[in-house]
Amino acid sequence: MNMYKRIIAAVSVALFTLLALLAAIITDLNDRDFPKAIGSESRLSISFTESEFSITEAFSKLEELNISMDLGLVKIAPDLAENGDGQIFVALKDGDLPDHFTWFSGGKKAQIVDKDRLAFSYPDGVYLVTGNTTHLAEFEDTLNSDGVEVKRWDDSILDSLIFVVLERGFTIVLLASFALISSLALFWLSARARGRALQVLGGCPTMRIKGQDLTEFSGTLLVSAGSVTMAAASYVGVFHGWMYIGTFLKVLISLQAVIIGISTLAALIMSASAWPSATMLATRQPAVKSFRSTANVIQALTFVLVVATAGPAWSAYKHSSAKAIEMAQWEKLADQVSIVFATDIDEMDRIEPMIGELVKDAESIEGVALSYTYTKDMWPLAEFGEYSAVSFVNQRWLDLVTEGAKKAVVTPVSQSNMADDFVDEIQAEIKILSREGHSKDLSEQMQFLQPTNEAKIPVAQGGGGERLHFKNNVLLIVVPSLYDIFNDSTLTSMISSGNIVFTGVAATLQLLERHGLDVQALRDHDINGELKVVYIAEEGILQAQFAAYLVWLQNLSLFAFIIAFSVATAISALITATLQAKRDFPLRLAGKSWLRILQNRVTKEIIMGIILVLIVVLLQRPESLIVLVIATYGLLIVPLSHLFAVHWCFNRVSKRRI
């Protein structure tokens, strides 16, 4: 029996190590949301979109409330100097925080900079509260009364665990843990089956037998859990920092308690459902016979989970790859800025001619890019045909988003291959937006392109340039000149929506000053508004930074499912081999091959496995062959398990141990 305990201990140590890794990931996620090194206990998402504040007024309001309430607000922004794959933290009040701090995950230190970094940023975004949280409710009410949307999250381990439950990638890890622990419970009970039958035959009380089933099994799990907890906690303290021990232990112990509790319940149910009957004892049937149906059910369930998890795991991997590509595109736009208008309609009309000249000047130095994309919903009268969207771009935009490409990513499209009605709609749309006195046949001056089969070109959504769409079926209409094609009003509108962007903060500020659009020049013209220069890639980079964890967890959970299925299959095969030992032993002695002996039982399980695979495929409709690869493994492990089991039983019968 000690051998079985050692096997359970070894497998459960691997399981609890997986949970420790999950706890470390949750601790890291919690630290990313609420950095312990700077004492963050709350997190705010603030949006001034629906308020009447200008960018300057919004920051002034935040700084005023921050000082008066001692909040210690810190805005999260991408580190554009590091190709966009990091973050920096901007303190709204100088002197209260260190210049750098470390994360739970270690690596590069996070940098805290002063508020000058926000000179070219939107006030919208995520802020950490590192100071006094007493007046946070008052802070929210004050901003809400001015039309500012504020969402608040407080540091909570329970919320982190709820997030884990709701997030599919994390949930699959827990399901894998349940499957593995149920297989271990079945393994333990099947190992105790003969001894338990003898106890029943000897008149031992039922509760005492069940108590032994559970206490020995749970005790083994607790020893394994305790060993992993001490080792993991020591590792976290030494290599990550002792400040994280509390959070890490709360998460790990909570996960372990759930797993051990469910495993104990599963063992109790299996113990009760497979209780030795009087008939079984009287007819001297093998004690493990009562576990046969349970073993078959667990084997089938784990097999279904393995196959069903393979597709999502592969999808998560592809999703992560797509996110990496998206991040790379945002990195290419890291030095691109947009001009935000904080003016009324009358003032906007007055500065439109100056905006047109500014665009013309920027084009002369190749410092302006356009992408304005129409989807089918935005342009219902046009027949897009094979295309999902139409995007007006200039060459500068194409140069930005295709920089570094090793081969051509776009190919020309002939107008003769496009429907005449579609071309007429394009010409009509351009005519509405074009400058007066322009030639009638505008489409002849433009180039029509589409992505190659393997390429996805990022294009900015019309009216909301901060959103990029990655499409391989978009029609790209390359305009030769923004100033020559579009009128001043259209150019101003496209700039205000972020569909026209400029290169470099310093260069854009010089353009504004040169064309009388800086603050002082506007005041000289009795214009009270202002034009603010902001980076366009900040929010996109921040949103694209979270994908790797889910891929890790999907792959780890798939591995755990495979182990659980393998254990369940091996136990089922051992039970079957024990029950069939009286038949298999003389057949083998008579010279029958193991293949012939196992033919019927293996064929039945493989047919059932194929049926389950077909059901999963029909329900999921996976896009990858990875499901078939995993299914092949599952169908291959069945005959191998049966072969191992009959060998083991044959040797045991030969030695008169069965």
mmCIF file of N, CA, C and O in Angstrom, residues 425-464:
data_model
loop_
_atom_site.group_PDB
_atom_site.id
_atom_site.type_symbol
_atom_site.label_atom_id
_atom_site.label_comp_id
_atom_site.label_asym_id
_atom_site.label_seq_id
_atom_site.Cartn_x
_atom_site.Cartn_y
_atom_site.Cartn_z
ATOM 1 N N GLU A 425 -19.748 54.488 -56.828
ATOM 2 C CA GLU A 425 -19.965 54.868 -55.427
ATOM 3 C C GLU A 425 -18.701 55.481 -54.829
ATOM 4 O O GLU A 425 -18.761 56.461 -54.075
ATOM 5 N N ILE A 426 -17.557 54.924 -55.163
ATOM 6 C CA ILE A 426 -16.289 55.454 -54.652
ATOM 7 C C ILE A 426 -16.064 56.861 -55.186
ATOM 8 O O ILE A 426 -15.684 57.783 -54.443
ATOM 9 N N GLN A 427 -16.291 57.046 -56.478
ATOM 10 C CA GLN A 427 -16.114 58.369 -57.076
ATOM 11 C C GLN A 427 -17.072 59.379 -56.458
ATOM 12 O O GLN A 427 -16.684 60.529 -56.177
ATOM 13 N N ALA A 428 -18.312 58.951 -56.218
ATOM 14 C CA ALA A 428 -19.297 59.866 -55.625
ATOM 15 C C ALA A 428 -18.891 60.259 -54.206
ATOM 16 O O ALA A 428 -19.046 61.420 -53.800
ATOM 17 N N GLU A 429 -18.371 59.303 -53.438
ATOM 18 C CA GLU A 429 -17.950 59.593 -52.058
ATOM 19 C C GLU A 429 -16.771 60.564 -52.049
ATOM 20 O O GLU A 429 -16.732 61.514 -51.255
ATOM 21 N N ILE A 430 -15.813 60.322 -52.930
ATOM 22 C CA ILE A 430 -14.646 61.208 -52.983
ATOM 23 C C ILE A 430 -15.055 62.606 -53.435
ATOM 24 O O ILE A 430 -14.529 63.613 -52.943
ATOM 25 N N LYS A 431 -16.002 62.679 -54.355
ATOM 26 C CA LYS A 431 -16.450 63.981 -54.849
ATOM 27 C C LYS A 431 -17.041 64.823 -53.725
ATOM 28 O O LYS A 431 -16.853 66.044 -53.670
ATOM 29 N N ILE A 432 -17.757 64.160 -52.802
ATOM 30 C CA ILE A 432 -18.340 64.885 -51.670
ATOM 31 C C ILE A 432 -17.250 65.468 -50.781
ATOM 32 O O ILE A 432 -17.382 66.575 -50.244
ATOM 33 N N LEU A 433 -16.149 64.742 -50.633
ATOM 34 C CA LEU A 433 -15.084 65.146 -49.714
ATOM 35 C C LEU A 433 -13.996 65.977 -50.374
ATOM 36 O O LEU A 433 -13.117 66.501 -49.678
ATOM 37 N N SER A 434 -14.053 66.104 -51.702
ATOM 38 C CA SER A 434 -12.926 66.688 -52.424
ATOM 39 C C SER A 434 -12.933 68.213 -52.388
ATOM 40 O O SER A 434 -13.932 68.859 -52.058
ATOM 41 N N ARG A 435 -11.797 68.756 -52.741
ATOM 42 C CA ARG A 435 -11.611 70.202 -52.806
ATOM 43 C C ARG A 435 -12.273 70.750 -54.077
ATOM 44 O O ARG A 435 -12.287 70.089 -55.119
ATOM 45 N N GLU A 436 -12.814 71.952 -54.004
ATOM 46 C CA GLU A 436 -13.492 72.557 -55.156
ATOM 47 C C GLU A 436 -12.522 72.733 -56.314
ATOM 48 O O GLU A 436 -11.351 73.035 -56.131
ATOM 49 N N GLY A 437 -13.071 72.559 -57.530
ATOM 50 C CA GLY A 437 -12.257 72.745 -58.715
ATOM 51 C C GLY A 437 -11.436 71.535 -59.083
ATOM 52 O O GLY A 437 -10.631 71.599 -60.010
ATOM 53 N N HIS A 438 -11.642 70.425 -58.364
ATOM 54 C CA HIS A 438 -10.883 69.215 -58.662
ATOM 55 C C HIS A 438 -11.434 68.553 -59.918
ATOM 56 O O HIS A 438 -12.590 68.722 -60.264
ATOM 57 N N SER A 439 -10.588 67.789 -60.601
ATOM 58 C CA SER A 439 -11.024 67.117 -61.826
ATOM 59 C C SER A 439 -12.147 66.138 -61.528
ATOM 60 O O SER A 439 -12.275 65.629 -60.431
ATOM 61 N N LYS A 440 -12.956 65.844 -62.526
ATOM 62 C CA LYS A 440 -14.146 65.034 -62.325
ATOM 63 C C LYS A 440 -13.807 63.567 -62.058
ATOM 64 O O LYS A 440 -14.369 62.950 -61.176
ATOM 65 N N ASP A 441 -12.915 63.021 -62.862
ATOM 66 C CA ASP A 441 -12.605 61.601 -62.721
ATOM 67 C C ASP A 441 -11.495 61.419 -61.691
ATOM 68 O O ASP A 441 -10.336 61.235 -62.015
ATOM 69 N N LEU A 442 -11.876 61.477 -60.420
ATOM 70 C CA LEU A 442 -10.890 61.416 -59.345
ATOM 71 C C LEU A 442 -10.253 60.042 -59.208
ATOM 72 O O LEU A 442 -9.110 59.921 -58.773
ATOM 73 N N SER A 443 -10.993 58.991 -59.562
ATOM 74 C CA SER A 443 -10.477 57.639 -59.349
ATOM 75 C C SER A 443 -9.243 57.346 -60.195
ATOM 76 O O SER A 443 -8.429 56.486 -59.844
ATOM 77 N N GLU A 444 -9.087 58.049 -61.323
ATOM 78 C CA GLU A 444 -7.926 57.812 -62.170
ATOM 79 C C GLU A 444 -6.631 58.236 -61.490
ATOM 80 O O GLU A 444 -5.555 57.757 -61.844
ATOM 81 N N GLN A 445 -6.724 59.153 -60.528
ATOM 82 C CA GLN A 445 -5.526 59.620 -59.849
ATOM 83 C C GLN A 445 -5.146 58.725 -58.671
ATOM 84 O O GLN A 445 -4.130 58.956 -58.021
ATOM 85 N N MET A 446 -5.964 57.740 -58.396
ATOM 86 C CA MET A 446 -5.740 56.898 -57.230
ATOM 87 C C MET A 446 -5.297 55.503 -57.635
ATOM 88 O O MET A 446 -5.556 55.047 -58.740
ATOM 89 N N GLN A 447 -4.643 54.852 -56.693
ATOM 90 C CA GLN A 447 -4.170 53.491 -56.909
ATOM 91 C C GLN A 447 -4.992 52.544 -56.038
ATOM 92 O O GLN A 447 -5.234 52.809 -54.866
ATOM 93 N N PHE A 448 -5.417 51.433 -56.632
ATOM 94 C CA PHE A 448 -6.221 50.456 -55.909
ATOM 95 C C PHE A 448 -5.348 49.242 -55.594
ATOM 96 O O PHE A 448 -4.729 48.660 -56.495
ATOM 97 N N LEU A 449 -5.307 48.871 -54.304
ATOM 98 C CA LEU A 449 -4.485 47.747 -53.853
ATOM 99 C C LEU A 449 -5.307 46.834 -52.953
ATOM 100 O O LEU A 449 -6.363 47.225 -52.433
ATOM 101 N N GLN A 450 -4.792 45.632 -52.775
ATOM 102 C CA GLN A 450 -5.361 44.719 -51.790
ATOM 103 C C GLN A 450 -4.216 43.900 -51.189
ATOM 104 O O GLN A 450 -3.174 43.717 -51.824
ATOM 105 N N PRO A 451 -4.385 43.416 -49.945
ATOM 106 C CA PRO A 451 -3.317 42.616 -49.329
ATOM 107 C C PRO A 451 -3.108 41.309 -50.084
ATOM 108 O O PRO A 451 -4.028 40.766 -50.692
ATOM 109 N N THR A 452 -1.881 40.810 -50.035
ATOM 110 C CA THR A 452 -1.611 39.496 -50.593
ATOM 111 C C THR A 452 -2.273 38.433 -49.718
ATOM 112 O O THR A 452 -2.751 38.713 -48.618
ATOM 113 N N ASN A 453 -2.263 37.206 -50.178
ATOM 114 C CA ASN A 453 -2.998 36.141 -49.485
ATOM 115 C C ASN A 453 -2.553 35.949 -48.040
ATOM 116 O O ASN A 453 -3.353 35.626 -47.169
ATOM 117 N N GLU A 454 -1.260 36.128 -47.767
ATOM 118 C CA GLU A 454 -0.731 35.838 -46.435
ATOM 119 C C GLU A 454 -0.693 37.065 -45.535
ATOM 120 O O GLU A 454 -0.319 36.958 -44.369
ATOM 121 N N ALA A 455 -1.051 38.226 -46.050
ATOM 122 C CA ALA A 455 -0.856 39.466 -45.290
ATOM 123 C C ALA A 455 -2.173 40.004 -44.753
ATOM 124 O O ALA A 455 -3.236 39.825 -45.353
ATOM 125 N N LYS A 456 -2.090 40.656 -43.597
ATOM 126 C CA LYS A 456 -3.199 41.406 -43.020
ATOM 127 C C LYS A 456 -2.723 42.831 -42.779
ATOM 128 O O LYS A 456 -1.783 43.046 -42.024
ATOM 129 N N ILE A 457 -3.373 43.767 -43.431
ATOM 130 C CA ILE A 457 -2.974 45.163 -43.335
ATOM 131 C C ILE A 457 -3.797 45.856 -42.251
ATOM 132 O O ILE A 457 -5.028 45.793 -42.274
ATOM 133 N N PRO A 458 -3.147 46.508 -41.289
ATOM 134 C CA PRO A 458 -3.904 47.270 -40.288
ATOM 135 C C PRO A 458 -4.433 48.569 -40.881
ATOM 136 O O PRO A 458 -3.689 49.314 -41.524
ATOM 137 N N VAL A 459 -5.705 48.816 -40.684
ATOM 138 C CA VAL A 459 -6.324 50.061 -41.151
ATOM 139 C C VAL A 459 -7.129 50.651 -40.003
ATOM 140 O O VAL A 459 -7.631 49.932 -39.144
ATOM 141 N N ALA A 460 -7.228 51.983 -39.993
ATOM 142 C CA ALA A 460 -7.909 52.679 -38.899
ATOM 143 C C ALA A 460 -9.379 52.873 -39.242
ATOM 144 O O ALA A 460 -9.732 53.257 -40.365
ATOM 145 N N GLN A 461 -10.216 52.609 -38.290
ATOM 146 C CA GLN A 461 -11.658 52.742 -38.507
ATOM 147 C C GLN A 461 -12.046 54.190 -38.738
ATOM 148 O O GLN A 461 -11.600 55.088 -38.022
ATOM 149 N N GLY A 462 -12.883 54.428 -39.729
ATOM 150 C CA GLY A 462 -13.334 55.779 -40.015
ATOM 151 C C GLY A 462 -14.100 56.383 -38.864
ATOM 152 O O GLY A 462 -15.013 55.756 -38.322
ATOM 153 N N GLY A 463 -13.735 57.590 -38.457
ATOM 154 C CA GLY A 463 -14.386 58.245 -37.340
ATOM 155 C C GLY A 463 -13.861 57.828 -35.990
ATOM 156 O O GLY A 463 -14.269 58.368 -34.963
ATOM 157 N N GLY A 464 -12.940 56.884 -35.966
ATOM 158 C CA GLY A 464 -12.348 56.415 -34.702
ATOM 159 C C GLY A 464 -10.993 55.816 -34.972
ATOM 160 O O GLY A 464 -10.802 54.605 -34.895
#
